[in-house]
Each structure stands twice: as C-alpha cells, then as structure tokens.
C-alpha cells in the first residue's frame, strides 16, 4: 500500500514538473515576443495638424524595422554581436524610417535579421531564431525574419525589411503574411547597411492589404490615380513545374480569379526559361565561365548563379575588410561564402551587369506597362528548424525563382490565397487580389509616375498549409 502511495506521489511530481516546464516555455515565448525583437524603443510621430488639414496617413499604426536601419542614438547590429561591438551608435535616423514616423506611425523596436542579412532561412545563432507563428517547428525565412514574425504575430501593424535575394519575399511566404519588394531604386537606401548594392531594396510587411497600400503611398510619395487593368496575365508553366507540392488546384483558383477580375481574354501561358534564353544571350556566356563541370544547366539556374555571384562579390567588397580585420564569430556557411575563391571576378562582374540589363529589357518587352507574370515565390514549404544543410536541389529551386525579381529589378507583392482550394471558392481570393492589384496599378502604372522597371509578376507558394500569392 505504501509502495502504491509512493508511486502516486512520484507520478504527481513528474506531472507537476512537466506543467511547470511547459508554462515556462510558454512564458518565454510571450515575454520575448516570439523572439522577433533585438531591442525595444519608441519613436513617436509629430502632433496631428490642426483642422481642416487631414490627419497623418499612418496615424495609429505601429511598426518595427530590421536591425539594418539606422536609428539615431542606437547601434545598428546587422545580426552579429561583433559588428555591434565594433560600430558606434548612429548619429541620424534612416530617411525611410523618418518618413514613416512623420507620416504618423510609431516605431516600437528593432527586429532580428539573419547574420549580416545574408541568408534567406531566418536562423540566427547569436540572437536566437524568431519563432514562426504560422509554423513554429519551421524556419521563419530571412533575412528580415524578425520583421516578418512581428507582423505575423500581430505585435505591430507593419514592418520594414530589406530584400537582396529574397529577404522580404521568403519570410512573407513562410510566415503567411503580405510582403512587398518595390522596384529597384524606387526607395532610398540611405541609412541602411548594404549587402549587395546591385540587388538591395527596402521592402515592407503587413497582414492587411489596406495597410500595405497606406505605407506604400507614404514611402513612394505617390499620388492616388485611376485604376488601370492588365492587358495580359502570363502564367509561367515551366516555373510551376519546379514546385514540390500539387499545383493543379492552385492554378484553378488563380485562373478562376483572373478570369473573374480581368476577363478570360487576358490569360496566357509562357515558358519563361525559353523566353529568357532567347532574349538574354549573356546568360550562356556566364554559364560557360561558371559551369564547374556542368555540361548544361537551365536558363533560370544560370540566372540564379548570376544573382548569387553578384551578392557574394558585392558583400565581400562591402564587408570583407571588416571580416578580415575583426575576425568575428560568423556562421560557417557565411564565412565559407566570403572566403570562397572567386575566379575571373572582373569579367564575371561585367557579365552579371550585362545579364541584369538584358533581363530587365526582356521582361519590359514581355510585360510592357500593363502585363502580369504568374509564377511561384519559392518551390518548397519552409525547412525545419536546425536543418544545417539544405540540398543543392533545394537551393537550385529556390534561387532560380527568386532571381527573376532580384536580377530584373521588378517590384513584387505576395499575399494570401488561404486554403480556398479546399472550399473550391475563389470569391474571397478575388476580393483580396483586387485590393492589392488596385493599389499596384495606382502606385506603379500611373503615367505621371516614372519608376524604374515597374513590371508585375505573381508568385505562389505553399507555406505551413497556406497557399500564398504575390505580385512582382
């Protein structure tokens, strides 16, 4: 009898210990705001103008910024503690951040970024990886991981990030929120730590398309304009073949929605790889310099190789001297990329610039001012946390798709389809597309606005059981 009583107390003790551990874990998540923030702060907007003037356009909204944006009085950490230790506090705030605060929004903190904003996974061993609210066992995506998580967890209304090779697009997809990468050069990059000057863009996240629109009008300083509808919507069939998920239902929803919004006559299909192969001859020359024993590679893979070379070369130019002199504790993957020998550097760099110009010209010719290209954002669901090595096949798929926007300089917004394919309905999706599409036409197709290479591409992705879409 005494033995049974002892066993009972042991079981109760173990159960209580388990409850305490679980409670502590839950408290840790709540206390650390999903690990999204490196530092909390508060930049308050100016007072509202007196009537009859209109209130500030972003009144009542809060936002976070990735820890690559300068804020007066704070050290910009760049995702690495050694960087923070060896750099002084900023003496002025990035104009992009100031513009949002002056527009009525309140900045509440700096968000975690991948180490030196280089990766697209969202993992940071120095500051811990932010928890993906949509899929806690999987990576949030990067480089702007904390900014995406802060929006997905409803800690802020919107947030700022940077996109070099997918730094806004990937975390938006993995966390199931809206992410916008504007056209290259459309927004000032002053007061932002560079990664690759030829590819870097300032982007932003939101859950609500109307907030995305409001932020866009402030940052781009654009007037409202009449809506313009696309004359053609091109589905890139070869890009969808790269997906590792069933795509028939996705395309069904997209096609149904497109026909309902814009009419059946605008919908067309294209093999994007074949088109670029015929319009970007410099890709073949670049592949011949970069083949590494490969006899043949796809056009999109060659485009990805060009993007990755540009990123690595310009990152090394910007930060190689600091890495060599400081010898910081770096993620081995980043260190290997920086230390990797680069043959024919000048020749390759010139070739990449030519590829970029030819790709922009090719897409401009294809889409003109009122065309949309439909293709996936990324091909796979978010990888599991702690998965050190991702296969070469995975890297090939993801960067082949991401390179289209990065190299061409196109703008992109990705937003939720939700699981409409399960309900066999497209009405809600159509309304969602309509809100974003209206703003895109307002912002970028107005004849009074001359922004560089404002072409539109749609992207689809399955993220944590949620289908997502974006427009580039």
CSV table of N, CA, C and O in Angstrom, one decimal, residues 188-297:
chain,number,residue,atom,x,y,z
A,188,UNK,N,14.9,55.2,-51.3
A,188,UNK,CA,16.2,55.5,-50.8
A,188,UNK,C,16.8,54.4,-49.9
A,188,UNK,O,16.1,53.9,-49.0
A,189,UNK,N,18.1,54.1,-50.1
A,189,UNK,CA,18.7,53.1,-49.3
A,189,UNK,C,19.7,53.8,-48.3
A,189,UNK,O,20.5,53.1,-47.7
A,190,UNK,N,19.6,55.1,-48.1
A,190,UNK,CA,20.4,55.8,-47.2
A,190,UNK,C,20.1,55.4,-45.8
A,190,UNK,O,19.0,55.2,-45.4
A,191,UNK,N,21.2,55.2,-45.0
A,191,UNK,CA,21.0,54.8,-43.6
A,191,UNK,C,20.6,53.4,-43.4
A,191,UNK,O,20.0,53.0,-42.4
A,192,UNK,N,20.9,52.6,-44.4
A,192,UNK,CA,20.7,51.1,-44.4
A,192,UNK,C,22.0,50.4,-44.7
A,192,UNK,O,22.6,50.7,-45.7
A,193,UNK,N,22.4,49.5,-43.9
A,193,UNK,CA,23.6,48.7,-44.2
A,193,UNK,C,23.5,47.9,-45.5
A,193,UNK,O,22.5,47.1,-45.6
A,194,UNK,N,24.4,48.1,-46.4
A,194,UNK,CA,24.2,47.4,-47.7
A,194,UNK,C,24.7,46.0,-47.6
A,194,UNK,O,25.6,45.6,-46.8
A,195,UNK,N,24.1,45.1,-48.4
A,195,UNK,CA,24.6,43.7,-48.6
A,195,UNK,C,25.1,43.6,-50.0
A,195,UNK,O,26.3,43.3,-50.2
A,196,UNK,N,24.3,43.9,-51.0
A,196,UNK,CA,24.7,43.9,-52.4
A,196,UNK,C,24.0,45.1,-53.1
A,196,UNK,O,22.8,45.1,-53.4
A,197,UNK,N,24.8,46.1,-53.4
A,197,UNK,CA,24.3,47.4,-53.9
A,197,UNK,C,23.5,47.2,-55.2
A,197,UNK,O,22.6,48.0,-55.5
A,198,UNK,N,23.8,46.2,-56.0
A,198,UNK,CA,23.1,46.0,-57.3
A,198,UNK,C,21.7,45.3,-57.1
A,198,UNK,O,20.9,45.3,-58.0
A,199,UNK,N,21.5,44.7,-55.9
A,199,UNK,CA,20.3,44.0,-55.7
A,199,UNK,C,19.4,44.5,-54.5
A,199,UNK,O,18.2,44.2,-54.5
A,200,UNK,N,20.0,45.2,-53.6
A,200,UNK,CA,19.3,45.6,-52.4
A,200,UNK,C,18.1,46.5,-52.7
A,200,UNK,O,18.1,47.4,-53.5
A,201,UNK,N,17.0,46.2,-52.0
A,201,UNK,CA,15.8,47.0,-51.9
A,201,UNK,C,15.3,47.1,-50.5
A,201,UNK,O,15.4,46.2,-49.7
A,202,UNK,N,14.6,48.2,-50.2
A,202,UNK,CA,13.9,48.3,-48.9
A,202,UNK,C,12.4,47.8,-49.2
A,202,UNK,O,11.8,48.3,-50.1
A,203,UNK,N,12.0,46.9,-48.4
A,203,UNK,CA,10.6,46.4,-48.5
A,203,UNK,C,9.8,46.5,-47.2
A,203,UNK,O,10.4,46.9,-46.2
A,204,UNK,N,8.6,46.0,-47.2
A,204,UNK,CA,7.8,46.1,-46.0
A,204,UNK,C,6.7,45.0,-46.0
A,204,UNK,O,6.4,44.4,-47.0
A,205,UNK,N,6.3,44.7,-44.7
A,205,UNK,CA,5.3,43.6,-44.4
A,205,UNK,C,4.1,44.1,-43.8
A,205,UNK,O,4.1,45.2,-43.1
A,206,UNK,N,3.0,43.5,-44.0
A,206,UNK,CA,1.7,43.8,-43.4
A,206,UNK,C,0.8,42.5,-43.5
A,206,UNK,O,1.0,41.6,-44.3
A,207,UNK,N,-0.2,42.5,-42.6
A,207,UNK,CA,-1.2,41.5,-42.7
A,207,UNK,C,-2.5,42.0,-43.5
A,207,UNK,O,-3.2,41.2,-44.2
A,208,UNK,N,-2.7,43.3,-43.5
A,208,UNK,CA,-3.8,43.9,-44.1
A,208,UNK,C,-3.4,44.6,-45.4
A,208,UNK,O,-2.5,45.5,-45.4
A,209,UNK,N,-4.0,44.3,-46.6
A,209,UNK,CA,-3.6,45.0,-47.8
A,209,UNK,C,-3.8,46.5,-47.8
A,209,UNK,O,-3.1,47.2,-48.4
A,210,UNK,N,-4.8,46.9,-47.0
A,210,UNK,CA,-5.0,48.4,-47.0
A,210,UNK,C,-3.9,49.1,-46.2
A,210,UNK,O,-3.5,50.2,-46.6
A,211,UNK,N,-3.3,48.4,-45.2
A,211,UNK,CA,-2.1,49.0,-44.5
A,211,UNK,C,-0.9,49.0,-45.5
A,211,UNK,O,-0.2,49.9,-45.5
A,212,UNK,N,-0.8,47.9,-46.2
A,212,UNK,CA,0.3,47.8,-47.2
A,212,UNK,C,0.2,49.0,-48.1
A,212,UNK,O,1.2,49.6,-48.5
A,213,UNK,N,-1.0,49.3,-48.6
A,213,UNK,CA,-1.2,50.4,-49.5
A,213,UNK,C,-0.9,51.7,-48.9
A,213,UNK,O,-0.2,52.6,-49.5
A,214,UNK,N,-1.3,51.9,-47.6
A,214,UNK,CA,-1.1,53.2,-47.0
A,214,UNK,C,0.4,53.4,-46.8
A,214,UNK,O,0.9,54.6,-47.0
A,215,UNK,N,1.1,52.4,-46.4
A,215,UNK,CA,2.6,52.5,-46.2
A,215,UNK,C,3.3,52.8,-47.5
A,215,UNK,O,4.2,53.7,-47.6
A,216,UNK,N,2.8,52.1,-48.6
A,216,UNK,CA,3.4,52.3,-49.9
A,216,UNK,C,3.3,53.8,-50.4
A,216,UNK,O,4.2,54.3,-50.9
A,217,UNK,N,2.1,54.4,-50.2
A,217,UNK,CA,1.9,55.7,-50.6
A,217,UNK,C,2.8,56.7,-49.9
A,217,UNK,O,3.3,57.7,-50.4
A,218,UNK,N,3.1,56.4,-48.6
A,218,UNK,CA,4.0,57.3,-47.8
A,218,UNK,C,5.4,57.1,-48.3
A,218,UNK,O,6.1,58.1,-48.6
A,219,UNK,N,5.9,55.9,-48.4
A,219,UNK,CA,7.3,55.6,-48.8
A,219,UNK,C,7.6,56.0,-50.2
A,219,UNK,O,8.7,56.6,-50.5
A,220,UNK,N,6.7,55.8,-51.1
A,220,UNK,CA,6.9,56.1,-52.5
A,220,UNK,C,6.5,57.5,-52.9
A,220,UNK,O,6.8,58.0,-53.9
A,221,UNK,N,5.8,58.1,-51.9
A,221,UNK,CA,5.3,59.5,-52.1
A,221,UNK,C,4.6,59.7,-53.4
A,221,UNK,O,5.0,60.6,-54.2
A,222,UNK,N,3.6,58.9,-53.6
A,222,UNK,CA,2.9,58.9,-54.9
A,222,UNK,C,1.5,59.4,-54.7
A,222,UNK,O,0.9,59.2,-53.7
A,223,UNK,N,0.9,60.0,-55.7
A,223,UNK,CA,-0.5,60.5,-55.7
A,223,UNK,C,-1.4,59.3,-56.0
A,223,UNK,O,-1.0,58.3,-56.6
A,224,UNK,N,-2.6,59.4,-55.6
A,224,UNK,CA,-3.6,58.4,-56.0
A,224,UNK,C,-3.9,58.6,-57.5
A,224,UNK,O,-3.9,59.7,-58.0
A,225,UNK,N,-4.2,57.5,-58.2
A,225,UNK,CA,-4.5,57.6,-59.6
A,225,UNK,C,-5.6,56.6,-59.9
A,225,UNK,O,-6.0,55.8,-59.1
A,226,UNK,N,-6.2,56.8,-61.1
A,226,UNK,CA,-7.2,55.9,-61.6
A,226,UNK,C,-6.7,54.5,-61.8
A,226,UNK,O,-5.6,54.3,-62.2
A,227,UNK,N,-7.5,53.5,-61.5
A,227,UNK,CA,-7.2,52.1,-61.7
A,227,UNK,C,-7.0,51.8,-63.2
A,227,UNK,O,-7.7,52.3,-64.1
A,228,UNK,N,-5.9,51.0,-63.4
A,228,UNK,CA,-5.7,50.5,-64.8
A,228,UNK,C,-5.6,49.0,-64.7
A,228,UNK,O,-4.9,48.4,-63.9
A,229,UNK,N,-6.3,48.3,-65.6
A,229,UNK,CA,-6.3,46.9,-65.6
A,229,UNK,C,-5.3,46.3,-66.5
A,229,UNK,O,-4.9,46.9,-67.5
A,230,UNK,N,-4.8,45.1,-66.2
A,230,UNK,CA,-3.8,44.4,-67.0
A,230,UNK,C,-4.4,44.0,-68.4
A,230,UNK,O,-5.5,43.6,-68.5
A,231,UNK,N,-3.5,44.1,-69.4
A,231,UNK,CA,-3.9,43.7,-70.7
A,231,UNK,C,-3.6,42.2,-70.9
A,231,UNK,O,-4.1,41.6,-71.9
A,232,UNK,N,-2.6,41.7,-70.2
A,232,UNK,CA,-2.3,40.2,-70.3
A,232,UNK,C,-1.8,39.7,-68.9
A,232,UNK,O,-1.1,40.4,-68.2
A,233,UNK,N,-2.2,38.5,-68.6
A,233,UNK,CA,-1.7,37.8,-67.4
A,233,UNK,C,-1.1,36.5,-67.9
A,233,UNK,O,-1.7,35.6,-68.4
A,234,UNK,N,0.2,36.4,-67.7
A,234,UNK,CA,1.0,35.3,-68.3
A,234,UNK,C,1.4,34.3,-67.2
A,234,UNK,O,2.0,34.7,-66.2
A,235,UNK,N,1.0,33.1,-67.3
A,235,UNK,CA,1.3,32.0,-66.4
A,235,UNK,C,2.6,31.3,-66.9
A,235,UNK,O,2.6,30.8,-68.0
A,236,UNK,N,3.7,31.3,-66.0
A,236,UNK,CA,4.9,30.7,-66.4
A,236,UNK,C,4.9,29.2,-66.1
A,236,UNK,O,5.2,28.8,-64.9
A,237,UNK,N,4.5,28.4,-67.0
A,237,UNK,CA,4.2,27.0,-66.8
A,237,UNK,C,5.5,26.3,-66.3
A,237,UNK,O,5.4,25.4,-65.4
A,238,UNK,N,6.6,26.6,-66.9
A,238,UNK,CA,7.9,25.9,-66.5
A,238,UNK,C,8.3,26.1,-65.1
A,238,UNK,O,8.9,25.3,-64.4
A,239,UNK,N,8.0,27.3,-64.5
A,239,UNK,CA,8.3,27.6,-63.1
A,239,UNK,C,7.4,26.8,-62.2
A,239,UNK,O,7.9,26.4,-61.1
A,240,UNK,N,6.2,26.6,-62.5
A,240,UNK,CA,5.3,25.8,-61.7
A,240,UNK,C,5.7,24.4,-61.6
A,240,UNK,O,5.5,23.7,-60.7
A,241,UNK,N,6.4,23.9,-62.7
A,241,UNK,CA,6.9,22.5,-62.7
A,241,UNK,C,8.0,22.3,-61.6
A,241,UNK,O,8.3,21.1,-61.3
A,242,UNK,N,8.6,23.3,-61.1
A,242,UNK,CA,9.6,23.2,-60.0
A,242,UNK,C,9.0,22.9,-58.7
A,242,UNK,O,9.7,22.5,-57.7
A,243,UNK,N,7.7,23.2,-58.5
A,243,UNK,CA,7.1,23.0,-57.2
A,243,UNK,C,7.1,21.6,-56.7
A,243,UNK,O,6.9,20.6,-57.5
A,244,UNK,N,7.3,21.4,-55.4
A,244,UNK,CA,7.2,20.1,-54.8
A,244,UNK,C,5.9,19.8,-54.1
A,244,UNK,O,5.8,19.0,-53.2
A,245,UNK,N,4.9,20.5,-54.5
A,245,UNK,CA,3.5,20.4,-54.0
A,245,UNK,C,2.6,20.3,-55.2
A,245,UNK,O,2.9,20.8,-56.2
A,246,UNK,N,1.4,19.8,-55.0
A,246,UNK,CA,0.4,19.7,-56.1
A,246,UNK,C,0.0,21.2,-56.5
A,246,UNK,O,-0.3,22.0,-55.6
A,247,UNK,N,-0.1,21.4,-57.8
A,247,UNK,CA,-0.3,22.8,-58.2
A,247,UNK,C,-1.6,22.9,-59.0
A,247,UNK,O,-2.0,24.1,-59.3
A,248,UNK,N,-2.3,21.8,-59.3
A,248,UNK,CA,-3.5,21.9,-60.1
A,248,UNK,C,-4.6,22.8,-59.5
A,248,UNK,O,-5.2,23.6,-60.2
A,249,UNK,N,-4.8,22.6,-58.2
A,249,UNK,CA,-5.8,23.4,-57.5
A,249,UNK,C,-5.4,24.8,-57.4
A,249,UNK,O,-6.3,25.7,-57.5
A,250,UNK,N,-4.1,25.1,-57.2
A,250,UNK,CA,-3.6,26.5,-57.1
A,250,UNK,C,-4.0,27.2,-58.4
A,250,UNK,O,-4.5,28.3,-58.4
A,251,UNK,N,-3.6,26.6,-59.5
A,251,UNK,CA,-3.8,27.2,-60.8
A,251,UNK,C,-5.3,27.3,-61.1
A,251,UNK,O,-5.7,28.3,-61.7
A,252,UNK,N,-6.1,26.4,-60.6
A,252,UNK,CA,-7.6,26.5,-60.8
A,252,UNK,C,-8.1,27.8,-60.1
A,252,UNK,O,-8.9,28.5,-60.7
A,253,UNK,N,-7.7,28.0,-58.9
A,253,UNK,CA,-8.1,29.2,-58.2
A,253,UNK,C,-7.6,30.5,-58.8
A,253,UNK,O,-8.3,31.4,-59.0
A,254,UNK,N,-6.3,30.4,-59.3
A,254,UNK,CA,-5.8,31.6,-59.9
A,254,UNK,C,-6.5,31.9,-61.2
A,254,UNK,O,-6.8,33.1,-61.5
A,255,UNK,N,-6.6,30.9,-62.0
A,255,UNK,CA,-7.3,31.1,-63.3
A,255,UNK,C,-8.7,31.6,-63.2
A,255,UNK,O,-9.1,32.6,-63.8
A,256,UNK,N,-9.4,31.0,-62.2
A,256,UNK,CA,-10.8,31.4,-62.0
A,256,UNK,C,-10.9,32.9,-61.5
A,256,UNK,O,-11.7,33.6,-62.0
A,257,UNK,N,-10.0,33.2,-60.6
A,257,UNK,CA,-10.0,34.6,-60.1
A,257,UNK,C,-9.5,35.6,-61.2
A,257,UNK,O,-10.1,36.7,-61.3
A,258,UNK,N,-8.5,35.2,-62.0
A,258,UNK,CA,-8.1,36.1,-63.0
A,258,UNK,C,-9.2,36.4,-64.0
A,258,UNK,O,-9.4,37.5,-64.4
A,259,UNK,N,-9.9,35.3,-64.4
A,259,UNK,CA,-11.0,35.5,-65.4
A,259,UNK,C,-12.1,36.3,-64.8
A,259,UNK,O,-12.7,37.1,-65.5
A,260,UNK,N,-12.3,36.2,-63.5
A,260,UNK,CA,-13.4,36.9,-62.9
A,260,UNK,C,-13.0,38.4,-62.8
A,260,UNK,O,-13.9,39.3,-63.0
A,261,UNK,N,-11.8,38.7,-62.5
A,261,UNK,CA,-11.3,40.1,-62.3
A,261,UNK,C,-11.1,40.8,-63.6
A,261,UNK,O,-11.5,41.9,-63.8
A,262,UNK,N,-10.4,40.1,-64.5
A,262,UNK,CA,-9.9,40.8,-65.7
A,262,UNK,C,-10.4,40.3,-67.0
A,262,UNK,O,-10.2,40.9,-68.1
A,263,UNK,N,-11.1,39.1,-67.0
A,263,UNK,CA,-11.7,38.6,-68.2
A,263,UNK,C,-10.8,37.5,-68.8
A,263,UNK,O,-9.6,37.5,-68.6
A,264,UNK,N,-11.4,36.5,-69.4
A,264,UNK,CA,-10.7,35.3,-69.9
A,264,UNK,C,-9.7,35.7,-71.0
A,264,UNK,O,-8.7,35.0,-71.1
A,265,UNK,N,-9.9,36.7,-71.7
A,265,UNK,CA,-9.1,37.0,-72.9
A,265,UNK,C,-7.7,37.5,-72.5
A,265,UNK,O,-6.7,37.4,-73.3
A,266,UNK,N,-7.4,37.9,-71.2
A,266,UNK,CA,-6.1,38.4,-70.8
A,266,UNK,C,-5.2,37.2,-70.4
A,266,UNK,O,-4.0,37.4,-70.3
A,267,UNK,N,-5.7,36.0,-70.2
A,267,UNK,CA,-4.9,34.9,-69.6
A,267,UNK,C,-4.2,34.2,-70.7
A,267,UNK,O,-4.7,33.8,-71.7
A,268,UNK,N,-2.8,34.1,-70.5
A,268,UNK,CA,-2.0,33.4,-71.5
A,268,UNK,C,-1.0,32.5,-70.7
A,268,UNK,O,-0.8,32.7,-69.5
A,269,UNK,N,-0.3,31.6,-71.4
A,269,UNK,CA,0.8,30.8,-70.8
A,269,UNK,C,2.1,31.0,-71.6
A,269,UNK,O,2.1,31.3,-72.8
A,270,UNK,N,3.2,30.8,-70.8
A,270,UNK,CA,4.5,31.0,-71.4
A,270,UNK,C,5.5,30.1,-70.7
A,270,UNK,O,5.4,29.7,-69.5
A,271,UNK,N,6.6,29.7,-71.4
A,271,UNK,CA,7.7,29.0,-70.9
A,271,UNK,C,8.8,30.1,-70.7
A,271,UNK,O,9.4,30.6,-71.6
A,272,UNK,N,8.9,30.6,-69.4
A,272,UNK,CA,9.8,31.7,-69.1
A,272,UNK,C,11.2,31.4,-69.4
A,272,UNK,O,12.0,32.3,-69.9
A,273,UNK,N,11.7,30.2,-69.1
A,273,UNK,CA,13.1,29.9,-69.3
A,273,UNK,C,13.4,30.0,-70.8
A,273,UNK,O,14.5,30.5,-71.2
A,274,UNK,N,12.6,29.4,-71.7
A,274,UNK,CA,12.8,29.5,-73.1
A,274,UNK,C,12.8,31.0,-73.6
A,274,UNK,O,13.6,31.4,-74.4
A,275,UNK,N,11.9,31.8,-73.0
A,275,UNK,CA,11.8,33.2,-73.4
A,275,UNK,C,13.1,33.9,-73.1
A,275,UNK,O,13.7,34.6,-73.9
A,276,UNK,N,13.6,33.7,-71.8
A,276,UNK,CA,14.8,34.4,-71.4
A,276,UNK,C,16.0,33.9,-72.1
A,276,UNK,O,17.0,34.6,-72.4
A,277,UNK,N,16.0,32.6,-72.4
A,277,UNK,CA,17.1,32.0,-73.2
A,277,UNK,C,17.3,32.7,-74.5
A,277,UNK,O,18.5,32.9,-75.0
A,278,UNK,N,16.2,33.1,-75.1
A,278,UNK,CA,16.3,33.7,-76.4
A,278,UNK,C,16.6,35.2,-76.3
A,278,UNK,O,17.0,35.9,-77.3
A,279,UNK,N,16.3,35.8,-75.2
A,279,UNK,CA,16.4,37.3,-75.0
A,279,UNK,C,17.6,37.7,-74.2
A,279,UNK,O,17.9,38.9,-74.2
A,280,UNK,N,18.2,36.8,-73.5
A,280,UNK,CA,19.4,37.2,-72.6
A,280,UNK,C,20.6,36.3,-73.0
A,280,UNK,O,20.9,35.4,-72.3
A,281,UNK,N,21.2,36.6,-74.1
A,281,UNK,CA,22.3,35.8,-74.6
A,281,UNK,C,23.5,35.8,-73.7
A,281,UNK,O,24.3,34.8,-73.7
A,282,UNK,N,23.7,36.8,-72.9
A,282,UNK,CA,24.8,36.9,-72.0
A,282,UNK,C,24.8,35.8,-70.9
A,282,UNK,O,25.8,35.4,-70.3
A,283,UNK,N,23.6,35.2,-70.7
A,283,UNK,CA,23.5,34.1,-69.7
A,283,UNK,C,24.3,32.9,-70.1
A,283,UNK,O,25.0,32.2,-69.2
A,284,UNK,N,24.3,32.6,-71.4
A,284,UNK,CA,25.1,31.4,-71.8
A,284,UNK,C,26.6,31.7,-71.6
A,284,UNK,O,27.4,30.8,-71.2
A,285,UNK,N,27.1,32.9,-71.9
A,285,UNK,CA,28.5,33.2,-71.7
A,285,UNK,C,28.9,33.1,-70.2
A,285,UNK,O,29.9,32.6,-69.9
A,286,UNK,N,28.0,33.6,-69.4
A,286,UNK,CA,28.2,33.5,-67.9
A,286,UNK,C,28.3,32.0,-67.5
A,286,UNK,O,29.1,31.6,-66.7
A,287,UNK,N,27.4,31.2,-68.0
A,287,UNK,CA,27.4,29.8,-67.7
A,287,UNK,C,28.7,29.1,-68.1
A,287,UNK,O,29.3,28.3,-67.4
A,288,UNK,N,29.2,29.5,-69.2
A,288,UNK,CA,30.5,28.9,-69.7
A,288,UNK,C,31.6,29.2,-68.8
A,288,UNK,O,32.6,28.4,-68.6
A,289,UNK,N,31.6,30.4,-68.1
A,289,UNK,CA,32.6,30.8,-67.2
A,289,UNK,C,32.4,30.1,-65.8
A,289,UNK,O,33.3,30.0,-65.0
A,290,UNK,N,31.2,29.7,-65.6
A,290,UNK,CA,30.8,29.3,-64.2
A,290,UNK,C,30.3,27.8,-64.2
A,290,UNK,O,29.7,27.4,-63.2
A,291,UNK,N,30.6,27.0,-65.2
A,291,UNK,CA,30.0,25.7,-65.3
A,291,UNK,C,30.4,24.7,-64.3
A,291,UNK,O,29.7,23.8,-63.9
A,292,UNK,N,31.7,24.8,-63.8
A,292,UNK,CA,32.2,23.8,-62.8
A,292,UNK,C,31.9,22.4,-63.1
A,292,UNK,O,31.4,21.6,-62.3
A,293,UNK,N,32.2,22.0,-64.4
A,293,UNK,CA,32.0,20.7,-64.8
A,293,UNK,C,30.6,20.3,-65.4
A,293,UNK,O,30.4,19.3,-65.9
A,294,UNK,N,29.7,21.3,-65.2
A,294,UNK,CA,28.3,21.0,-65.7
A,294,UNK,C,28.3,21.2,-67.2
A,294,UNK,O,28.8,22.2,-67.7
A,295,UNK,N,27.7,20.3,-67.9
A,295,UNK,CA,27.7,20.4,-69.3
A,295,UNK,C,26.5,21.3,-69.7
A,295,UNK,O,26.6,22.0,-70.7
A,296,UNK,N,25.4,21.3,-68.9
A,296,UNK,CA,24.2,22.0,-69.3
A,296,UNK,C,23.5,22.4,-68.0
A,296,UNK,O,23.4,21.6,-67.1
A,297,UNK,N,22.9,23.6,-68.0
A,297,UNK,CA,22.1,24.0,-66.9
A,297,UNK,C,20.9,24.8,-67.4
A,297,UNK,O,21.0,25.4,-68.5
